[in-house]
Short mmCIF file of C-alpha atoms and ligand atoms in Angstrom, two decimals:
data_model
loop_
_atom_site.label_atom_id
_atom_site.label_comp_id
_atom_site.label_asym_id
_atom_site.label_seq_id
_atom_site.Cartn_x
_atom_site.Cartn_y
_atom_site.Cartn_z
CA UNK S 6 0.43 19.07 61.47
CA UNK S 7 2.78 16.28 63.55
CA UNK S 8 2.54 12.77 62.58
CA UNK S 9 4.15 9.60 63.30
CA UNK S 10 4.76 7.17 60.30
CA UNK S 11 5.42 3.41 61.92
CA UNK S 12 7.12 1.35 59.55
CA UNK S 13 8.19 4.36 57.90
CA UNK S 14 11.78 3.17 56.22
CA UNK S 15 9.62 0.18 54.28
CA UNK S 16 8.12 0.77 51.15
CA UNK S 17 4.55 2.26 51.88
CA UNK S 18 5.51 4.13 54.86
CA UNK S 19 8.61 6.14 53.28
CA UNK S 20 6.47 7.01 50.39
CA UNK S 21 4.14 8.49 52.80
CA UNK S 22 6.53 10.15 55.18
CA UNK S 23 8.11 11.81 52.11
CA UNK S 24 4.73 12.96 50.90
CA UNK S 25 3.73 14.05 54.65
CA UNK S 26 6.98 15.95 54.81
CA UNK S 27 6.57 17.57 51.21
CA UNK S 28 3.03 18.70 52.61
CA UNK S 29 4.70 20.51 55.40
CA UNK S 30 4.19 18.05 58.04
CA UNK S 31 6.68 17.62 61.32
CA UNK S 32 7.10 13.74 60.73
CA UNK S 33 8.64 10.78 63.05
CA UNK S 34 9.35 7.85 61.49
CA UNK S 35 9.45 4.60 63.90
CA UNK S 36 10.94 1.66 62.24
CA UNK S 37 13.01 -1.17 63.45
CA UNK S 38 14.43 -1.84 60.08
CA UNK S 39 14.17 -5.62 60.19
CA UNK S 40 12.67 -5.26 56.54
CA UNK S 41 13.68 -1.91 55.37
CA UNK S 42 15.77 0.15 53.13
CA UNK S 43 17.24 3.62 54.30
CA UNK S 44 17.77 4.46 50.88
CA UNK S 45 13.94 4.93 51.01
CA UNK S 46 14.24 8.17 53.37
CA UNK S 47 17.82 9.39 51.84
CA UNK S 48 15.79 12.85 51.75
CA UNK S 49 13.71 12.43 54.73
CA UNK S 50 14.95 15.09 57.46
CA UNK S 51 12.45 14.16 60.11
CA UNK S 52 12.91 12.38 63.57
CA UNK S 53 14.09 8.77 63.36
CA UNK S 54 13.10 6.48 66.24
CA UNK S 55 15.06 3.25 65.25
CA UNK S 56 13.41 0.78 67.46
CA UNK S 57 10.67 -2.16 67.40
CA UNK S 58 6.81 -0.33 67.92
CA UNK S 59 6.54 -3.16 70.70
CA UNK S 60 10.09 -1.70 72.65
CA UNK S 61 9.04 2.24 72.23
CA UNK S 62 8.22 4.02 75.39
CA UNK S 63 5.01 5.38 74.23
CA UNK S 64 4.43 6.92 77.37
CA UNK S 65 7.59 9.58 76.64
CA UNK S 66 6.35 10.33 73.40
CA UNK S 67 4.47 13.79 73.09
CA UNK S 68 1.13 14.44 71.26
CA UNK S 69 0.83 14.17 67.53
CA UNK S 70 -1.98 14.83 65.42
CA UNK S 71 -1.86 11.98 63.38
CA UNK S 72 -0.40 8.18 63.46
CA UNK S 73 -0.20 6.29 60.29
CA UNK S 74 0.53 2.58 61.13
CA UNK S 75 2.40 0.76 58.68
CA UNK S 76 4.97 -1.33 60.77
CA UNK S 77 4.45 -5.09 59.86
CA UNK S 78 6.02 -8.21 59.10
CA UNK S 79 4.88 -8.26 55.56
CA UNK S 80 6.65 -11.47 54.07
CA UNK S 81 3.52 -13.74 53.71
CA UNK S 82 5.64 -16.62 53.47
CA UNK S 83 6.65 -16.57 56.87
CA UNK S 84 5.11 -19.58 59.29
CA UNK S 85 6.27 -18.75 62.44
CA UNK S 86 3.11 -17.92 63.89
CA UNK S 87 4.36 -16.60 67.38
CA UNK S 88 6.38 -14.14 65.91
CA UNK S 89 4.24 -12.99 62.99
CA UNK S 90 1.30 -12.60 65.53
CA UNK S 91 3.57 -10.98 68.47
CA UNK S 92 5.16 -8.69 65.79
CA UNK S 93 1.98 -7.54 64.08
CA UNK S 94 -0.85 -7.87 66.83
CA UNK S 95 0.79 -6.78 69.85
CA UNK S 96 2.74 -4.20 68.03
CA UNK S 97 -0.66 -2.77 67.01
CA UNK S 98 -2.12 -2.72 69.97
CA UNK S 99 0.62 -0.38 71.93
CA UNK S 100 0.03 1.96 68.51
CA UNK S 101 -3.92 2.29 69.40
CA UNK S 102 -3.06 2.50 72.98
CA UNK S 103 -1.10 5.51 72.28
CA UNK S 104 -3.40 7.08 69.88
CA UNK S 105 -6.28 6.78 72.51
CA UNK S 106 -4.36 8.30 75.32
CA UNK S 107 -3.10 11.17 72.89
CA UNK S 108 -6.22 11.59 71.14
CA UNK S 109 -4.61 11.25 67.83
CA UNK S 110 -6.10 10.11 64.57
CA UNK S 111 -5.08 6.69 63.53
CA UNK S 112 -4.74 5.19 60.26
CA UNK S 113 -3.67 1.91 60.24
CA UNK S 114 -2.54 -0.67 57.33
CA UNK S 115 -5.11 -3.50 56.86
CA UNK S 116 -4.68 -6.12 54.14
CA UNK S 117 -7.19 -7.74 51.25
CA UNK S 118 -5.30 -11.13 52.57
CA UNK S 119 -8.02 -11.03 55.31
CA UNK S 120 -10.58 -11.86 52.37
CA UNK S 121 -8.80 -15.16 51.54
CA UNK S 122 -10.14 -17.14 48.65
CA UNK S 123 -13.62 -15.00 48.60
CA UNK S 124 -15.43 -14.43 45.37
CA UNK S 125 -14.19 -10.90 43.86
CA UNK S 126 -15.12 -8.03 44.33
CA UNK S 127 -14.55 -8.32 47.63
CA UNK S 128 -16.56 -6.20 50.09
CA UNK S 129 -15.88 -5.01 53.24
CA UNK S 130 -19.19 -6.54 54.54
CA UNK S 131 -17.97 -10.02 53.12
CA UNK S 132 -17.08 -13.15 54.60
CA UNK S 133 -13.02 -12.82 56.00
CA UNK S 134 -11.40 -15.96 55.67
CA UNK S 135 -7.41 -15.41 56.04
CA UNK S 136 -5.23 -18.52 54.25
CA UNK S 137 -1.64 -17.82 56.38
CA UNK S 138 -0.62 -16.05 59.47
CA UNK S 139 0.42 -12.88 57.79
CA UNK S 140 -3.55 -12.49 56.93
CA UNK S 141 -4.60 -13.53 60.03
CA UNK S 142 -2.47 -11.15 62.00
CA UNK S 143 -4.27 -8.23 59.97
CA UNK S 144 -7.85 -9.60 60.59
CA UNK S 145 -7.08 -9.62 64.21
CA UNK S 146 -5.77 -6.06 64.19
CA UNK S 147 -8.77 -5.10 62.14
CA UNK S 148 -11.00 -6.61 65.00
CA UNK S 149 -9.44 -4.93 67.52
CA UNK S 150 -9.95 -2.11 65.83
CA UNK S 151 -13.44 -2.49 65.52
CA UNK S 152 -13.62 -2.75 69.20
CA UNK S 153 -11.97 0.31 70.01
CA UNK S 154 -14.35 1.91 67.33
CA UNK S 155 -17.28 1.50 69.37
CA UNK S 156 -15.73 2.59 72.73
CA UNK S 157 -13.27 5.34 71.87
CA UNK S 158 -13.68 8.83 70.64
CA UNK S 159 -10.59 9.03 68.57
CA UNK S 160 -11.02 8.09 64.55
CA UNK S 161 -10.24 4.97 63.53
CA UNK S 162 -9.56 4.00 59.80
CA UNK S 163 -8.44 0.69 58.72
CA UNK S 164 -7.47 0.54 55.17
CA UNK S 165 -6.97 -2.84 53.61
CA UNK S 166 -4.29 -2.51 50.86
CA UNK S 167 -4.86 -4.71 47.54
CA UNK S 168 -1.22 -5.39 46.13
CA UNK S 169 0.36 -2.58 46.09
CA UNK S 170 3.53 -1.39 43.50
CA UNK S 171 5.79 1.27 42.98
CA UNK S 172 8.79 3.23 44.20
CA UNK S 173 10.72 1.77 47.37
CA UNK S 174 9.65 -1.69 47.59
CA UNK S 175 12.67 -3.62 45.72
CA UNK S 176 14.27 -4.30 49.38
CA UNK S 177 10.97 -6.74 49.62
CA UNK S 178 12.70 -9.21 47.14
CA UNK S 179 10.41 -12.30 47.20
CA UNK S 180 7.54 -10.30 48.93
CA UNK S 181 7.90 -7.47 46.38
CA UNK S 182 4.93 -6.63 43.90
CA UNK S 183 4.41 -9.46 41.23
CA UNK S 184 4.90 -6.53 39.10
CA UNK S 185 8.60 -5.62 40.14
CA UNK S 186 9.61 -9.32 40.27
CA UNK S 187 8.41 -10.04 36.92
CA UNK S 188 9.73 -6.68 35.62
CA UNK S 189 13.15 -7.97 36.87
CA UNK S 190 12.81 -11.20 35.26
CA UNK S 191 12.15 -9.65 32.10
CA UNK S 192 14.90 -7.11 32.50
CA UNK S 193 17.39 -10.09 33.05
CA UNK S 194 16.40 -11.42 29.77
CA UNK S 195 14.08 -14.46 31.25
CA UNK S 196 10.68 -15.19 30.23
CA UNK S 197 8.38 -14.12 33.06
CA UNK S 198 7.32 -17.05 35.12
CA UNK S 199 3.68 -17.12 36.03
CA UNK S 200 1.14 -19.76 37.36
CA UNK S 201 -0.47 -21.75 34.41
CA UNK S 202 -2.65 -20.64 32.73
CA UNK S 203 -2.25 -16.70 33.60
CA UNK S 204 -5.81 -16.35 34.07
CA UNK S 205 -5.70 -15.36 37.55
CA UNK S 206 -6.28 -12.01 38.43
CA UNK S 207 -5.15 -9.29 41.05
CA UNK S 208 -6.19 -5.64 41.77
CA UNK S 209 -2.94 -3.75 41.94
CA UNK S 210 -2.81 -0.39 43.10
CA UNK S 211 0.14 2.13 42.87
CA UNK S 212 1.98 3.60 45.62
CA UNK S 213 1.08 7.35 45.21
CA UNK S 214 -2.31 5.79 45.35
CA UNK S 215 -2.24 4.43 48.66
CA UNK S 216 -0.31 7.43 50.11
CA UNK S 217 -3.47 9.47 48.64
CA UNK S 218 -5.63 7.18 50.50
CA UNK S 219 -3.77 7.62 53.70
CA UNK S 220 -4.15 11.23 53.79
CA UNK S 221 -7.86 11.16 52.29
CA UNK S 222 -8.53 8.92 55.70
CA UNK S 223 -7.46 12.01 57.99
CA UNK S 224 -10.46 14.09 56.61
CA UNK S 225 -13.18 11.13 57.49
CA UNK S 226 -16.09 11.99 59.66
CA UNK S 227 -16.35 8.59 61.01
CA UNK S 228 -13.92 5.34 61.85
CA UNK S 229 -14.24 2.41 59.82
CA UNK S 230 -12.53 -0.23 57.62
CA UNK S 231 -12.47 0.09 54.06
CA UNK S 232 -10.39 -1.15 50.74
CA UNK S 233 -7.84 0.57 49.01
CA UNK S 234 -7.71 -0.95 45.54
CA UNK S 235 -8.63 0.40 42.11
CA UNK S 236 -11.54 -1.80 41.62
CA UNK S 237 -10.15 -3.12 38.62
CA UNK S 238 -8.61 -6.72 38.08
CA UNK S 239 -5.75 -7.19 35.64
CA UNK S 240 -5.01 -10.86 34.68
CA UNK S 241 -1.42 -12.30 35.04
CA UNK S 242 -1.38 -12.33 31.30
CA UNK S 243 -2.24 -9.19 30.54
CA UNK S 244 0.15 -8.07 33.02
CA UNK S 245 2.97 -9.35 31.40
CA UNK S 246 1.64 -7.97 27.94
CA UNK S 247 1.63 -4.28 29.69
CA UNK S 248 5.45 -4.85 30.82
CA UNK S 249 6.54 -5.84 27.75
CA UNK S 250 5.08 -2.77 26.28
CA UNK S 251 6.77 -0.75 29.01
CA UNK S 252 10.02 -2.52 28.91
CA UNK S 253 10.34 -2.65 25.44
CA UNK S 254 10.47 -6.50 25.12
CA UNK S 255 8.36 -9.56 23.65
CA UNK S 256 8.78 -12.02 26.10
CA UNK S 257 6.02 -14.79 26.18
CA UNK S 258 5.07 -16.01 29.80
CA UNK S 259 7.03 -19.20 31.39
CA UNK S 260 4.13 -21.17 32.75
CA UNK S 261 4.26 -23.27 35.74
CA UNK S 262 1.94 -25.18 38.19
CA UNK S 263 0.77 -23.44 40.84
CA UNK S 264 2.13 -25.15 44.30
CA UNK S 265 -0.18 -23.79 46.80
CA UNK S 266 -3.53 -25.62 47.74
CA UNK S 267 -4.89 -22.67 49.07
CA UNK S 268 -4.46 -19.58 46.46
CA UNK S 269 -6.30 -15.99 46.05
CA UNK S 270 -6.95 -16.79 42.45
CA UNK S 271 -8.81 -13.23 42.16
CA UNK S 272 -8.72 -9.84 43.92
CA UNK S 273 -10.69 -7.03 43.18
CA UNK S 274 -11.73 -4.50 44.96
CA UNK S 275 -14.93 -2.96 45.63
CA UNK S 276 -14.45 0.56 45.94
CA UNK S 277 -17.84 2.14 47.18
CA UNK S 278 -17.12 2.35 50.82
CA UNK S 279 -13.55 4.37 50.29
CA UNK S 280 -15.25 6.44 48.45
CA UNK S 281 -18.30 6.84 50.74
CA UNK S 282 -16.20 6.90 54.25
CA UNK S 283 -13.01 8.96 52.94
CA UNK S 284 -13.57 10.28 49.73
CA UNK S 285 -10.91 7.88 48.19
CA UNK S 286 -11.10 6.75 44.55
CA UNK S 287 -7.94 5.49 42.62
CA UNK S 288 -6.32 8.05 40.10
CA UNK S 289 -3.80 5.49 38.37
CA UNK S 290 -4.78 2.64 36.54
CA UNK S 291 -2.44 -0.32 36.47
CA UNK S 292 -1.01 0.91 32.79
CA UNK S 293 -0.35 4.42 33.85
CA UNK S 294 0.96 3.53 37.50
CA UNK S 295 3.71 0.62 35.85
CA UNK S 296 4.58 3.30 32.76
CA UNK S 297 5.48 6.34 35.61
CA UNK S 298 7.45 3.53 37.95
CA UNK S 299 9.36 1.26 36.06
CA UNK S 300 10.35 4.12 33.28
CA UNK S 301 11.84 5.88 36.53
CA UNK S 302 13.18 2.95 38.25
CA UNK S 303 15.16 1.31 35.18
CA UNK S 304 15.41 4.97 33.78
CA UNK S 305 14.28 3.92 30.64
CA UNK S 306 14.71 6.01 27.32
CA UNK S 307 11.10 5.88 25.87
CA UNK S 308 9.79 7.74 23.41
CA UNK S 309 6.12 7.65 24.98
CA UNK S 310 6.45 10.63 27.39
CA UNK S 311 5.45 9.58 31.20
CA UNK S 312 3.05 11.70 33.07
CA UNK S 313 3.66 12.59 36.57
CA UNK S 314 0.13 12.85 38.26
CA UNK S 315 1.49 14.69 41.26
N1 LIG K 417 2.73 -4.18 49.92
C1 LIG K 417 1.48 -4.36 49.57
O1 LIG K 417 0.88 -4.90 48.85
C2 LIG K 417 0.55 -4.26 50.92
C3 LIG K 417 -0.69 -5.13 50.89
C4 LIG K 417 -1.44 -5.07 52.14
C5 LIG K 417 -1.07 -4.61 53.38
N2 LIG K 417 0.07 -4.14 53.31
C6 LIG K 417 0.59 -3.36 54.77
O2 LIG K 417 0.87 -2.48 54.62
C7 LIG K 417 2.15 -1.91 55.53
C8 LIG K 417 3.37 -1.49 54.93
O3 LIG K 417 3.75 -2.83 53.99
P1 LIG K 417 4.85 -2.65 53.03
O4 LIG K 417 4.44 -3.38 51.57
O5 LIG K 417 5.19 -1.07 52.98
O6 LIG K 417 6.10 -3.79 53.81
P2 LIG K 417 7.39 -3.25 54.38
O7 LIG K 417 7.98 -4.38 54.79
O8 LIG K 417 8.53 -2.60 53.34
O9 LIG K 417 7.39 -2.38 55.24
C9 LIG K 417 7.11 -2.75 56.73
C10 LIG K 417 8.14 -1.78 57.94
O10 LIG K 417 7.72 -2.01 58.75
C11 LIG K 417 8.79 -2.20 59.49
N3 LIG K 417 8.70 -3.09 60.87
C12 LIG K 417 8.29 -4.54 60.75
N4 LIG K 417 8.15 -5.05 62.05
C13 LIG K 417 8.47 -3.66 63.03
C14 LIG K 417 8.32 -3.51 64.15
N5 LIG K 417 7.50 -4.55 64.94
N6 LIG K 417 8.49 -2.25 64.90
C15 LIG K 417 8.66 -1.33 63.88
N7 LIG K 417 8.89 -1.46 62.76
C16 LIG K 417 8.90 -2.74 62.11
C17 LIG K 417 9.66 -3.19 58.72
O11 LIG K 417 11.49 -2.54 58.91
C18 LIG K 417 9.51 -2.38 57.24
O12 LIG K 417 10.07 -1.02 57.14
C19 LIG K 417 2.00 -3.29 56.27
O13 LIG K 417 1.37 -2.98 57.56
C20 LIG K 417 1.63 -4.17 55.07
O14 LIG K 417 0.97 -5.35 56.05
C21 LIG K 417 0.79 -4.13 52.36
#
């Protein structure tokens, strides 16, 4: 199989590019390295196009079987609307046009951010209410994709990722997963800081599961947009318990007031449509994912053997 992974030097894209390569695919990564880490691709041997998807000469690119579009400006705190929308929306249109022209399957990254503060569990048919310009840019992408699903012949699958964590995310600094940021605080000997009173919840999904969802999407019989989460919500307080267990620490949460007036208090994916449309169900619990990830990341000496499910 020949595949393109846009955003392939970023967190999820690099995990996906390496997994595809390990399965024998011929992979081209397109990434402008605006928010990437070259170390993520140190073992990658495919082709690299180090360019903005908005500037790639798509007409000159040969045919591929599948394109996985992960490239996006992913910093949710960016308030420059022009930059965010141009990058994420116009970039997506170019990728979509290329997929249609070359009859390639298109799997693209959407986000649970499109649901905003709608009550959990979030369903694909529920109200969409983006709270920031990043989430809005993802919603516009979904709308463009839905229109194309009605008029074009190709397979298009949108994946609304929930909160992804795992290897290859450290370059994202303040946009890295909450799991990584809290672990870094704990490793520095600091009490982990969370919003008062820690009962907010998130559906954290391990990056290996997200890679699997992308691969499963290729087998879908019909186009559509599905949630990619575990279906389980974990409170901030529970997350700190898990981190203390894995890191061998006993640091109590350091609560502070949430400065945001608009905030997603609870995310939890309804996973039914993903199971039906692409046959995807997550394999890692949040505990298993965190244990595997942080044990390897910090090279922890642990008596509790960490089992890899790959
Ligand atoms: N990590 C999460 O929890 C999460 C949740 C929901 C959705 N997503 C989506 O998943 C995708 C991957 O996110 P990630 O977490 O790996 O973030 P990331 O920032 O690590 O990866 C994005 C990659 O895209 C590249 N990029 C950005 N704009 C580009 C452009 N115009 N042309 C070429 N390359 C460009 C960046 O350099 C980076 O390597 C994104 O579309 C993001 O919106 C991620």
